[in-house]
Short mmCIF file of C-alpha atoms (C1' of nucleotides) in Angstrom, two decimals:
data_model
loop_
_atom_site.label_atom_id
_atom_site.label_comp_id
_atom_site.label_asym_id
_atom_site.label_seq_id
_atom_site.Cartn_x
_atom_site.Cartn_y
_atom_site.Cartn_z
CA UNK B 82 26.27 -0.49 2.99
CA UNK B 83 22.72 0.02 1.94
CA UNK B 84 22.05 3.28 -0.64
CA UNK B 85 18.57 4.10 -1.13
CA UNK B 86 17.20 5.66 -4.15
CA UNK B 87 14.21 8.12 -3.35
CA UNK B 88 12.36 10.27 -6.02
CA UNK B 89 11.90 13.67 -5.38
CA UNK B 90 7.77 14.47 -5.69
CA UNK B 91 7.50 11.84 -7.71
CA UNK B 92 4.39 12.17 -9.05
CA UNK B 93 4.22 15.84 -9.53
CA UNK B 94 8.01 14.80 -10.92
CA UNK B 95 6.12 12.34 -13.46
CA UNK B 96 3.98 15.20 -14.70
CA UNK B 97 6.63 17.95 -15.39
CA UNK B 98 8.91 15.02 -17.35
CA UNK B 99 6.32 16.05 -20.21
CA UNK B 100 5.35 19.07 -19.14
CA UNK B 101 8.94 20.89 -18.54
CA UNK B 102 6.82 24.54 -18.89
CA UNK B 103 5.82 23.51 -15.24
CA UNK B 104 9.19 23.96 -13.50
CA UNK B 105 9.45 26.15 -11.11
CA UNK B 106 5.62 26.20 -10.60
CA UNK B 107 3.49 25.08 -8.11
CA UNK B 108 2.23 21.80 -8.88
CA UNK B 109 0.15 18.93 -7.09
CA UNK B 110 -1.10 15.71 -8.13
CA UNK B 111 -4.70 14.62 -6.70
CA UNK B 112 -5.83 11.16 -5.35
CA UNK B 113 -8.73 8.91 -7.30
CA UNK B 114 -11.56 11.68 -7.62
CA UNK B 115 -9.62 14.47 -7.45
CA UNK B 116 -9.89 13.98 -3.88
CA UNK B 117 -6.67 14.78 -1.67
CA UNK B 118 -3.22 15.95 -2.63
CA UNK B 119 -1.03 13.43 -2.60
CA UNK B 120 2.40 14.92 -4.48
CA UNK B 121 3.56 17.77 -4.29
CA UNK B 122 6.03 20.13 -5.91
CA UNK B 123 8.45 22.20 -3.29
CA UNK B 124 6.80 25.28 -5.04
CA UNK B 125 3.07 23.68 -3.45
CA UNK B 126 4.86 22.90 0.32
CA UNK B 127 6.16 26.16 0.19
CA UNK B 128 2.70 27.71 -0.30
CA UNK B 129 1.78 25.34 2.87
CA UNK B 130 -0.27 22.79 0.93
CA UNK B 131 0.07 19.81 3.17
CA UNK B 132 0.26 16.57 2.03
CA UNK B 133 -2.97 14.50 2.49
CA UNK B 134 -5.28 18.29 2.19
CA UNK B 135 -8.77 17.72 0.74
CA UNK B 136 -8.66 19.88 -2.65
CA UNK B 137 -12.00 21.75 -1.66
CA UNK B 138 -10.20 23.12 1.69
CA UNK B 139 -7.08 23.96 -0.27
CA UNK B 140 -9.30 26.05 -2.73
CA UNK B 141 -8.08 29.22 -2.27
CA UNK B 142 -4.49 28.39 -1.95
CA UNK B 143 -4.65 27.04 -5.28
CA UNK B 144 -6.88 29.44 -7.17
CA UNK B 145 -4.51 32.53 -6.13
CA UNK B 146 -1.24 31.46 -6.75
CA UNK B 147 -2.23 29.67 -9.99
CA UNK B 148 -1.48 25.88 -8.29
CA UNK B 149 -1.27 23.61 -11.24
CA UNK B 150 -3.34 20.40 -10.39
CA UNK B 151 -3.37 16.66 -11.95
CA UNK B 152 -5.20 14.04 -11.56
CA UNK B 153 -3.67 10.61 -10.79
CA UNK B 154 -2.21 8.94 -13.82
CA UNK B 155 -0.52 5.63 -12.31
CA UNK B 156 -0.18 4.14 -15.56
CA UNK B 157 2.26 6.79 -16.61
CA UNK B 158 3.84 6.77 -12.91
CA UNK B 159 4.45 2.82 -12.57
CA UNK B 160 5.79 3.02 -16.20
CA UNK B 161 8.41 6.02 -15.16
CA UNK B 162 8.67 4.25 -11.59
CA UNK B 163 9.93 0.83 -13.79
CA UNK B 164 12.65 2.65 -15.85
CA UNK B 165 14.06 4.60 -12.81
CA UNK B 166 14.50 0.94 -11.54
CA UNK B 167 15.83 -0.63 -14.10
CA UNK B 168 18.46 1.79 -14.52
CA UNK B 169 19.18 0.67 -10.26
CA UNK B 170 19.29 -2.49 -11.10
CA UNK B 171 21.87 -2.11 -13.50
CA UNK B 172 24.08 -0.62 -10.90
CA UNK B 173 24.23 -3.41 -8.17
CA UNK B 174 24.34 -7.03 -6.94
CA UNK B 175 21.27 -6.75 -5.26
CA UNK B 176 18.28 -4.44 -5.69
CA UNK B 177 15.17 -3.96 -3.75
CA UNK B 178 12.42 -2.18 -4.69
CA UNK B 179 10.42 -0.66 -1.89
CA UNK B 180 7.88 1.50 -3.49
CA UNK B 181 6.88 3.09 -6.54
CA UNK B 182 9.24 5.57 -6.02
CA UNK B 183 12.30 3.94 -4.13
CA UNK B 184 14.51 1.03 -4.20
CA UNK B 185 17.75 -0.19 -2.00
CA UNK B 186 21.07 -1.46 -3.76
CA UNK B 187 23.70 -2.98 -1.97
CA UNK B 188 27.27 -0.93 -2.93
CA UNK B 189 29.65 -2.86 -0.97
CA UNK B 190 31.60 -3.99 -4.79
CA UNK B 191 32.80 -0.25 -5.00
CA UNK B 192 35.49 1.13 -2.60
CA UNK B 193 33.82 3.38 0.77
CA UNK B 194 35.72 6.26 -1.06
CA UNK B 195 34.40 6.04 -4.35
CA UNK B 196 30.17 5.19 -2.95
CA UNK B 197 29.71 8.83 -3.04
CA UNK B 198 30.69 9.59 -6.18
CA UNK B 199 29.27 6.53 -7.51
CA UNK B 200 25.99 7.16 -6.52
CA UNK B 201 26.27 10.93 -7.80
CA UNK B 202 26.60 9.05 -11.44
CA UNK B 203 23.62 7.04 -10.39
CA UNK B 204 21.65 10.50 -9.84
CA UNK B 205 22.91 12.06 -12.86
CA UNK B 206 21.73 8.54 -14.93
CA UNK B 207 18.43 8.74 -13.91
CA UNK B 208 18.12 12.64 -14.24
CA UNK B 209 19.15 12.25 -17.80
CA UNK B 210 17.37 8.99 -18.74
CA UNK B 211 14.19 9.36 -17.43
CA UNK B 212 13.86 13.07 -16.38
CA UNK B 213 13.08 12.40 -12.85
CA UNK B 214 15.22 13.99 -9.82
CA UNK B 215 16.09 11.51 -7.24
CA UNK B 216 17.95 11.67 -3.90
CA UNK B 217 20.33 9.12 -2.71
CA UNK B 218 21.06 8.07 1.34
CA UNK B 219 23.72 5.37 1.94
CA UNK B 220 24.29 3.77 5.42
CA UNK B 221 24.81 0.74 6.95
CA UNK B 222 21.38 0.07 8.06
CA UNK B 223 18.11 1.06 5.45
CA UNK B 224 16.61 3.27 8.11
CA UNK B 225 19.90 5.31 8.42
CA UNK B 226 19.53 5.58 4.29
CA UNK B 227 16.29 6.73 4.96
CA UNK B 228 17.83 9.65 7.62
CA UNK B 229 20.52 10.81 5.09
CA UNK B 230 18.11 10.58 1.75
CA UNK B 231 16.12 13.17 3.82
CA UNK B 232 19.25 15.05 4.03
CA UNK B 233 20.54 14.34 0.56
CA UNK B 234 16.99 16.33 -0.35
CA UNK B 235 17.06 18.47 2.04
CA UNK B 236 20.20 20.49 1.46
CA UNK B 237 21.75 21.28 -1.98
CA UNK B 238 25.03 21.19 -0.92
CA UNK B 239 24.61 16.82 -1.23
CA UNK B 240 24.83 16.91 -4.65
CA UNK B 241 21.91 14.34 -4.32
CA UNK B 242 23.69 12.03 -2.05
CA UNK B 243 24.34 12.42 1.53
CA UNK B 244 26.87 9.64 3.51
CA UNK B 245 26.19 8.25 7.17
CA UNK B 246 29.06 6.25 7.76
CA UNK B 247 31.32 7.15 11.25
CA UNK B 248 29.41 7.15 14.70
CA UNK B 249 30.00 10.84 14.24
CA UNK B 250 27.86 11.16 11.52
CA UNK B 251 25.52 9.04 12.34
CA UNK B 252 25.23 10.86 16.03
CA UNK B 253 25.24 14.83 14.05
CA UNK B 254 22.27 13.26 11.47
CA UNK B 255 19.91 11.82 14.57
CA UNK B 256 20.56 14.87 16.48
CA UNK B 257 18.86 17.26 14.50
CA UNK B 258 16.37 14.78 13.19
CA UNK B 259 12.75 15.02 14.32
CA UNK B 260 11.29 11.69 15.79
CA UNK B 261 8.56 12.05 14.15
CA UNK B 262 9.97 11.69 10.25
CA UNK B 263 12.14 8.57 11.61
CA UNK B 264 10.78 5.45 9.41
CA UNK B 265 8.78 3.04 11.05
CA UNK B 266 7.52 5.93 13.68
CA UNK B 267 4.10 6.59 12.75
CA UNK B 268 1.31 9.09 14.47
CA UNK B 269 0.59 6.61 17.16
CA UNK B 270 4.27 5.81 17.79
CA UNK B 271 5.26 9.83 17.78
CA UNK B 272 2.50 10.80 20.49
CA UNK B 273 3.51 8.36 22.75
CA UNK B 274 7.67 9.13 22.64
CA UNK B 275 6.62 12.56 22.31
CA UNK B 276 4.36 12.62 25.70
CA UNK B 277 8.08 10.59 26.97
CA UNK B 278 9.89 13.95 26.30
CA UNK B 279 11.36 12.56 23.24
CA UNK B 280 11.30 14.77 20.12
CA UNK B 281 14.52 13.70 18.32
CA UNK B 282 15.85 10.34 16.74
CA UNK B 283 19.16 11.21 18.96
CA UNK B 284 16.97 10.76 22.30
CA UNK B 285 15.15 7.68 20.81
CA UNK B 286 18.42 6.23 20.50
CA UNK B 287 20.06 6.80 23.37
CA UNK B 288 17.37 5.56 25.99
CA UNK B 289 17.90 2.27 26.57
CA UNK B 290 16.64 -0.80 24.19
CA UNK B 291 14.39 -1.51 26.58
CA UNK B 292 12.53 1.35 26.77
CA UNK B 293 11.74 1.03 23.10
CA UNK B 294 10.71 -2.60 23.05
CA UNK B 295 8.68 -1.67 26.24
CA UNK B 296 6.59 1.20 25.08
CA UNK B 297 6.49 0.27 21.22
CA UNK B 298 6.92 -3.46 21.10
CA UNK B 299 8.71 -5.48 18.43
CA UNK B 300 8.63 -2.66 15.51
CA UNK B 301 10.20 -0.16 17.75
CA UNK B 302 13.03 -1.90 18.96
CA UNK B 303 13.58 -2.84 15.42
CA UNK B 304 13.78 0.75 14.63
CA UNK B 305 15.51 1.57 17.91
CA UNK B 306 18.56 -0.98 16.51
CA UNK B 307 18.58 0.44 13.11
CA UNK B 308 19.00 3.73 14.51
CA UNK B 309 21.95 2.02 15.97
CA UNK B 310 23.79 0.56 12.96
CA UNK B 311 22.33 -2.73 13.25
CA UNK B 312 20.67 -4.29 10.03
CA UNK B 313 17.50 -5.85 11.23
CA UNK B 314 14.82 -4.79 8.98
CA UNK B 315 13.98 -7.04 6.07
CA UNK B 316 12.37 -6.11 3.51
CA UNK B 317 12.69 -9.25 0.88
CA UNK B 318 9.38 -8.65 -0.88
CA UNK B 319 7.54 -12.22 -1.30
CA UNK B 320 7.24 -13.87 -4.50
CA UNK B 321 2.88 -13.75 -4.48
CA UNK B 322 0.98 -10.88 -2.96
CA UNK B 323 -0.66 -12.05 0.16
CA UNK B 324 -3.93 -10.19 -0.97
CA UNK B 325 -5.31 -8.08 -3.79
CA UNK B 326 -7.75 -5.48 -3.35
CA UNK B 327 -9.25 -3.13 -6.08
CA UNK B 328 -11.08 -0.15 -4.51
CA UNK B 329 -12.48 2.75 -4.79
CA UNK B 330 -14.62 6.23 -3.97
CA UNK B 331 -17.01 7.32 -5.66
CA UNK B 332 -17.50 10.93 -6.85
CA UNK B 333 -21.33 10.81 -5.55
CA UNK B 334 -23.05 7.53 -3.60
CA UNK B 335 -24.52 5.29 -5.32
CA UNK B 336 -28.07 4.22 -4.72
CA UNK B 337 -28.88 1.84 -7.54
CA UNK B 338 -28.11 -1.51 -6.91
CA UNK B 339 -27.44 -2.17 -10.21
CA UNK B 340 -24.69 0.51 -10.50
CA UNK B 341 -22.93 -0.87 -7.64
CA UNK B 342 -22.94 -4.81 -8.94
CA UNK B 343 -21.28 -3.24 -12.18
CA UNK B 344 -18.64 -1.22 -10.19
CA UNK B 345 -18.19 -5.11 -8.07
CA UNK B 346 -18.07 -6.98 -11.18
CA UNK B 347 -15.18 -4.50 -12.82
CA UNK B 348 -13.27 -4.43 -9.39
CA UNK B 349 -13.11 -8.27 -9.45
CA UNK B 350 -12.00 -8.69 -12.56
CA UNK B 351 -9.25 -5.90 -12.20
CA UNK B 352 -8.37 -8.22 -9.17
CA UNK B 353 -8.39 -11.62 -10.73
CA UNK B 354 -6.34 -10.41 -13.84
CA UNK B 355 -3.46 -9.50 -11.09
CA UNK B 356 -3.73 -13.03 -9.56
CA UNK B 357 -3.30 -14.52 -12.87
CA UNK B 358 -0.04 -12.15 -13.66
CA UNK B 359 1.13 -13.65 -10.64
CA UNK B 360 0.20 -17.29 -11.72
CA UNK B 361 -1.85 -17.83 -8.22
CA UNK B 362 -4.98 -18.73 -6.89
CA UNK B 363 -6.96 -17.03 -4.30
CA UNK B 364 -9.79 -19.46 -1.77
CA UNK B 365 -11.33 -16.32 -0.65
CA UNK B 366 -12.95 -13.42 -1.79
CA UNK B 367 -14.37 -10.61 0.36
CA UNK B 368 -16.74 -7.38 -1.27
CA UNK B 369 -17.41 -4.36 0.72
CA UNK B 370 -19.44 -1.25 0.55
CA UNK B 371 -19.97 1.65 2.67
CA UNK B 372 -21.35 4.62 3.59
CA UNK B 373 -18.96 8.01 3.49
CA UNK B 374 -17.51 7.91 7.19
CA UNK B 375 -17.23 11.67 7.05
CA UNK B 376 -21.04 12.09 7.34
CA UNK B 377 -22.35 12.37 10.45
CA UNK B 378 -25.85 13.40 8.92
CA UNK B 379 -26.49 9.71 7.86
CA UNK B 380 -26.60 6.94 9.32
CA UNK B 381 -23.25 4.58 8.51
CA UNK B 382 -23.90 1.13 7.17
CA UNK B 383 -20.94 -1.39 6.18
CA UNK B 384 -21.50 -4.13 3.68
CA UNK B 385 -18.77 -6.81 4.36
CA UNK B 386 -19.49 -10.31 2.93
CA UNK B 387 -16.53 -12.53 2.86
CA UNK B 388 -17.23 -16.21 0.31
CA UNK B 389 -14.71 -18.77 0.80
CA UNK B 390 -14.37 -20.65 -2.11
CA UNK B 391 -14.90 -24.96 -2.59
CA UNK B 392 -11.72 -24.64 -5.09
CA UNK B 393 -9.39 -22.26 -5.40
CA UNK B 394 -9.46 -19.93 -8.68
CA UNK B 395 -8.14 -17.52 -10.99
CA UNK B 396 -11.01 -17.48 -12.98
CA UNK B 397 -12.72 -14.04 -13.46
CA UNK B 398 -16.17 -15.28 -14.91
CA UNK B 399 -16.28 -17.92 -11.55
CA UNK B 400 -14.78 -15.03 -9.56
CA UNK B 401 -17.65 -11.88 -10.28
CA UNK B 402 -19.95 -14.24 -10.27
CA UNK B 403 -19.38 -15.38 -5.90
CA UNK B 404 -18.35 -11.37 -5.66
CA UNK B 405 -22.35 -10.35 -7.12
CA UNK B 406 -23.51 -13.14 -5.17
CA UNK B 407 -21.99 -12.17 -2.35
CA UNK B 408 -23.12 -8.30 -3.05
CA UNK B 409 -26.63 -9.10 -3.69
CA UNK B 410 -27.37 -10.97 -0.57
CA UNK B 411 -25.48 -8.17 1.86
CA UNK B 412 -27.07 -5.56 -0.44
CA UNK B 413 -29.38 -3.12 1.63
CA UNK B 414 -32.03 -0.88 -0.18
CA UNK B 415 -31.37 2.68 -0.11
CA UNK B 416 -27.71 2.71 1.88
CA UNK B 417 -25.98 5.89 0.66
CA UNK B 418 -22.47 3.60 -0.59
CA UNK B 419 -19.65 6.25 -1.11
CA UNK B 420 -17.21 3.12 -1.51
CA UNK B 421 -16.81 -0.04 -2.51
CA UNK B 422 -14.04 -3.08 -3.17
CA UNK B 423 -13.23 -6.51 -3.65
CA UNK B 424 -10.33 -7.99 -1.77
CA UNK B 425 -8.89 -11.75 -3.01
CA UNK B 426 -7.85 -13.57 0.26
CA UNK B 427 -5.78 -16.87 1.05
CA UNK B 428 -3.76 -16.73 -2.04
CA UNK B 429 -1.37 -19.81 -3.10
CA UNK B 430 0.38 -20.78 -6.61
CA UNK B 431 -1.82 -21.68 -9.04
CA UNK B 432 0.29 -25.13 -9.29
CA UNK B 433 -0.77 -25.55 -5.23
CA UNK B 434 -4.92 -25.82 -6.11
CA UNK B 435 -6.12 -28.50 -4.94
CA UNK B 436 -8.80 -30.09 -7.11
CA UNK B 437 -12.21 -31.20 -5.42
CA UNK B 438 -13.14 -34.82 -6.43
CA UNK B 439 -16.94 -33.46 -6.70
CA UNK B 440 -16.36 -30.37 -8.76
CA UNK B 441 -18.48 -29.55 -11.60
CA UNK B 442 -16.52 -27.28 -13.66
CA UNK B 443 -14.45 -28.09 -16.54
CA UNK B 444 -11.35 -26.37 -15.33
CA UNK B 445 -9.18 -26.96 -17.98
CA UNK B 446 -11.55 -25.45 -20.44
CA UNK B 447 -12.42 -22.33 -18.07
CA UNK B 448 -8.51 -21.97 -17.89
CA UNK B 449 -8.11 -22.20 -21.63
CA UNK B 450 -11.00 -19.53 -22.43
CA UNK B 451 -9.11 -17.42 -19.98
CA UNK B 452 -6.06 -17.30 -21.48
CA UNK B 453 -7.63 -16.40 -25.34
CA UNK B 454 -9.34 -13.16 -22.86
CA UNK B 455 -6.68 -12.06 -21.19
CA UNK B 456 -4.33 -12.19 -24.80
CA UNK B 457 -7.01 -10.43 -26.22
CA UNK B 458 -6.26 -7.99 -23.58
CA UNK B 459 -3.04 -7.63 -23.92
CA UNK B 460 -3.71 -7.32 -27.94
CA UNK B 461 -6.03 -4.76 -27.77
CA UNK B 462 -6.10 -3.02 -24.44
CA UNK B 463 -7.91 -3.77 -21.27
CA UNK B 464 -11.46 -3.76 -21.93
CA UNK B 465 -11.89 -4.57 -25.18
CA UNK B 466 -13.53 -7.95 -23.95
CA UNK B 467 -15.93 -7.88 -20.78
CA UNK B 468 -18.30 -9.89 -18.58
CA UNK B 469 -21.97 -8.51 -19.64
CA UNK B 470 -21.67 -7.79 -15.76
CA UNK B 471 -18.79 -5.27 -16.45
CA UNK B 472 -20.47 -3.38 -19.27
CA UNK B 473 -20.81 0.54 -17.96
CA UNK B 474 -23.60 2.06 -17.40
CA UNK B 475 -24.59 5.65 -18.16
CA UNK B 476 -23.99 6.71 -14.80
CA UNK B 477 -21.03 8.96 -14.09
CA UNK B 478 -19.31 7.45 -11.69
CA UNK B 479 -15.56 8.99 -10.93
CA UNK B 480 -14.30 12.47 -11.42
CA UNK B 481 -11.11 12.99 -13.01
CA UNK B 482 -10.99 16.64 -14.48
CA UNK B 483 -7.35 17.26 -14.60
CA UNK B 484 -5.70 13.90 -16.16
CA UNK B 485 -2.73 14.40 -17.99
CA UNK B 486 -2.58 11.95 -21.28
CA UNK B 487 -1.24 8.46 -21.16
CA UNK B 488 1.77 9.49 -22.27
CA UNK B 489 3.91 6.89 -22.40
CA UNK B 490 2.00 3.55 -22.32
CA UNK B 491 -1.31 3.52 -24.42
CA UNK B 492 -0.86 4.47 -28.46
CA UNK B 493 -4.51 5.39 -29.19
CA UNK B 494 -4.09 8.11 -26.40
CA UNK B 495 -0.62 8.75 -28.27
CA UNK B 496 -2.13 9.63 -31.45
CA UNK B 497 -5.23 11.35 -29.93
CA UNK B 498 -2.96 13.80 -28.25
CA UNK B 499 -1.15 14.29 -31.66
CA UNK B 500 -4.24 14.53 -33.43
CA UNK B 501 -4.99 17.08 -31.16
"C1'" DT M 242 -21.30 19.18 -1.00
"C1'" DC M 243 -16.51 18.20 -1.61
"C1'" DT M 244 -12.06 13.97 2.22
"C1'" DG M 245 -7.37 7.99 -2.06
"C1'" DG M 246 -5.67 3.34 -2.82
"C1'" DG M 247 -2.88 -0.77 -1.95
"C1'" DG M 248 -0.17 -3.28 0.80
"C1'" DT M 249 2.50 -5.76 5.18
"C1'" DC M 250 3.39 -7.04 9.87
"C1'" DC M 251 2.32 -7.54 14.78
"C1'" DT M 252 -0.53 -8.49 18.77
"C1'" DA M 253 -4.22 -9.76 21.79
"C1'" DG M 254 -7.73 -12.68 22.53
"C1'" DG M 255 -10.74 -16.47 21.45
"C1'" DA M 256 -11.33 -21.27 20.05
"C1'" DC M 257 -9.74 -25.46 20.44
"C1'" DC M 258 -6.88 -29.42 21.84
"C1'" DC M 259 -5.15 -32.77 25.31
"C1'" DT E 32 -18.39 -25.31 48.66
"C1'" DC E 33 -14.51 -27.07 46.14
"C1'" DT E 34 -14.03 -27.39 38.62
"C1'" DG E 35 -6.37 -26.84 35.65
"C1'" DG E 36 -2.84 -25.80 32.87
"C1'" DG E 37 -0.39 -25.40 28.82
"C1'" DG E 38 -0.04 -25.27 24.15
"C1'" DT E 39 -1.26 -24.04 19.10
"C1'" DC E 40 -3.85 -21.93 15.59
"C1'" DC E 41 -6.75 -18.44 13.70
"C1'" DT E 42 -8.68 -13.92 13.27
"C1'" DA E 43 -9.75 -9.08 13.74
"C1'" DG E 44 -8.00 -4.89 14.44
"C1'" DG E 45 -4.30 -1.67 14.82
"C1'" DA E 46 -0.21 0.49 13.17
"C1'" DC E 47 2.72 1.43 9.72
"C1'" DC E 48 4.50 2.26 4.94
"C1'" DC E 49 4.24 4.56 0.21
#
DNA sequence: TCTGGGGTCCTAGGACCC
DNA sequence: TCTGGGGTCCTAGGACCC
């Protein structure tokens, strides 16, 4: 039996761990920019905030009932989101974490009577440890613990953690599930059943396999089984990330080019810094910029310049410097970008490089210089040493307006709110 | 005017081989 | 006049997730 561990809101949950005032209130946490609302409190879906809502359309909504708005703070999330999991890990064999905000355990060491109850004192652990409500589904497949999480959210009555374990349970939960919130069934995926006369999980289910590998291919049928008790999804996370991308919006286009290469040269290094946490390599790099695709007043241009390196690296000085390359001769005068990233491509272990008998560079010493950086990273927090590339301009680039302090994870910001 | 960021997997079609 | 068939590998784009 699979239990999955979902947090309720979890970023808006985040928030209110150190601001407790906000209980009760609306509340919504913004994307990079201040963009789009992407967590919300049940106070904020009540109100009919949806999830995904440009803040400027939402305006009113949130200037009349007093909405309480933050700006994303992942450092504070991913250091919540790693104590929630620890304390999951602690209860199982095996643990998988899914997101920032979920994990699967395996429960199959305590009794079917007692996985209830056991993962009520799971609930009740992280409630009390780390001040962040979470709801529990256990099944036999990890889409059915998706199904009863909703449920276990859903409806008080759970006490956090809802069970699908007879056929009779799991027929009563599909029934009055909408097709639509099933995992794995996405827009695309819901139009089509839904143009089939299929609105519930229940009728998914009991058309015939099929049907569902016929009209959405390989994922559906995988979906169509779960739905049907049978464990097929895996979702063993690899040991490397198959790419790396650091992106981002910005709160006006940029027009000067050398605002841009700046913005390139801090994206790459953001980028490389995660491939050497990982101790890999990437042999490709790709840097894009665009226009805002929601103009229709300008004409769209996309920057897309993919360099494939002669050896692969980790290096972030060897790194920016293909990524400006790469940006200066795709570079067009007077393109409106809105957004811009680098991606890292074709990534292998750094032990897996494969040295080129022609190669120019002193490696070892490039390697070595690295390593004093990045500990004087660590030391002294990120960006205490940079690339001349890297060094900020005057420009403003990003709006944040509503950031709640680093609460947990940075000192200086620790003491500044103190001071304060 | 204002509209996020970071991933994975699957599939169709093209390139290429014999 | 008439010009194959089968296989693999790679890639771009789509769909999905949070």
């Amino acid at each position: 039996m699979f239990a999955l561990c979902d947090c309720n809101n979890f970023f808006v949950s985040c928030e209110r761990v150190f601001r407790p005032d906000l209980e009760g209130k609306p509340v919504v946490v913004l994307s990079g920019n201040d963009g789009c609302v992407v967590s919300r409190s049940n106070e904020a879906k009540a109100l009919g905030i949806p999830m995904g809502a440009p803040l400027y359309q939402i305006r009113s909504i949130v200037d009349q009932a007093g909405v309480v708005c933050f700006s994303s703070n992942f450092s504070l999330y991913g250091d919540l989101s790693d104590r929630v999991m620890s304390i999951l890990r602690q209860h199982t064999m095996r643990f998988e974490q899914y997101s920032i905000d979920e994990g699967f355990i395996t429960i199959d060491h305590i009794p079917a009577a007692e996985q209830k109850t056991y993962c009520e004192r799971i609930v009740r652990a992280i409630k009390q440890g780390v001040g962040v409500p979470v709801s529990m589904g256990i099944a036999p497949t990890k889409t059915l613990a998706k199904v009863a999480s909703k449920y276990a959210k859903k409806f008080k009555g759970y006490h956090g953690v809802c069970v699908i374990r007879t056929d009779e349970q799991r027929v009563k939960a599909l029934h009055d599930f909408e097709i639509g919130d099933v995992w794995g069934i996405g827009r695309k995926a819901k139009a089509k059943l839904l143009s089939a006369g299929i609105t519930t999980a229940l009728q998914f289910a009991e058309r015939p396999a099929a049907f569902a590998q016929n009209l959405l291919h390989k994922p559906g049928l995988l979906t169509w089984q779960e739905l049907h008790g049978q464990d097929v999804i895996d979702i063993t996370q690899l040991p490397m990330k198959q790419s790396i991308t650091t992106s981002r919006t910005f709160a006006h286009a940029l027009t000067e080019q050398s605002v841009l290469e700046e913005q390139i040269a801090n994206f790459c290094a953001h980028c490389a810094r995660q491939l050497r946490t990982q101790h890999s390599a990437c042999q490709q790099l790709l840097v894009y910029a665009h226009t805002s695709s929601f103009r229709s007043d300008i004409t769209q241009h996309y920057l897309n310049e993919i360099v494939t390196l002669p050896v692969a690296t980790a290096n972030t000085p060897e790194l920016v410097n293909y990524a400006l390359a790469a940006l200066r001769r795709a570079y067009r005068p007077g393109a409106l970008y809105k957004k811009a990233g680098v991606v890292l491509l074709k990534i292998i272990p750094d032990s897996a490089v494969v040295p080129d008998l022609f190669d120019t560079k002193d490696r070892e010493k490039d390697s070595r210089l690295q390593r004093v950086l990045d500990h004087i990273d660590d030391r002294h927090g990120k960006r205490a040493i940079l690339l001349g590339a890297q060094l900020p301009s005057d420009a403003e680039v990003y709006k944040t307006e509503h950031k709640s302090p680093l609460y947990t994870t940075d000192l200086r910001d620790i003491i500044t709110v103190k001071a304060q």
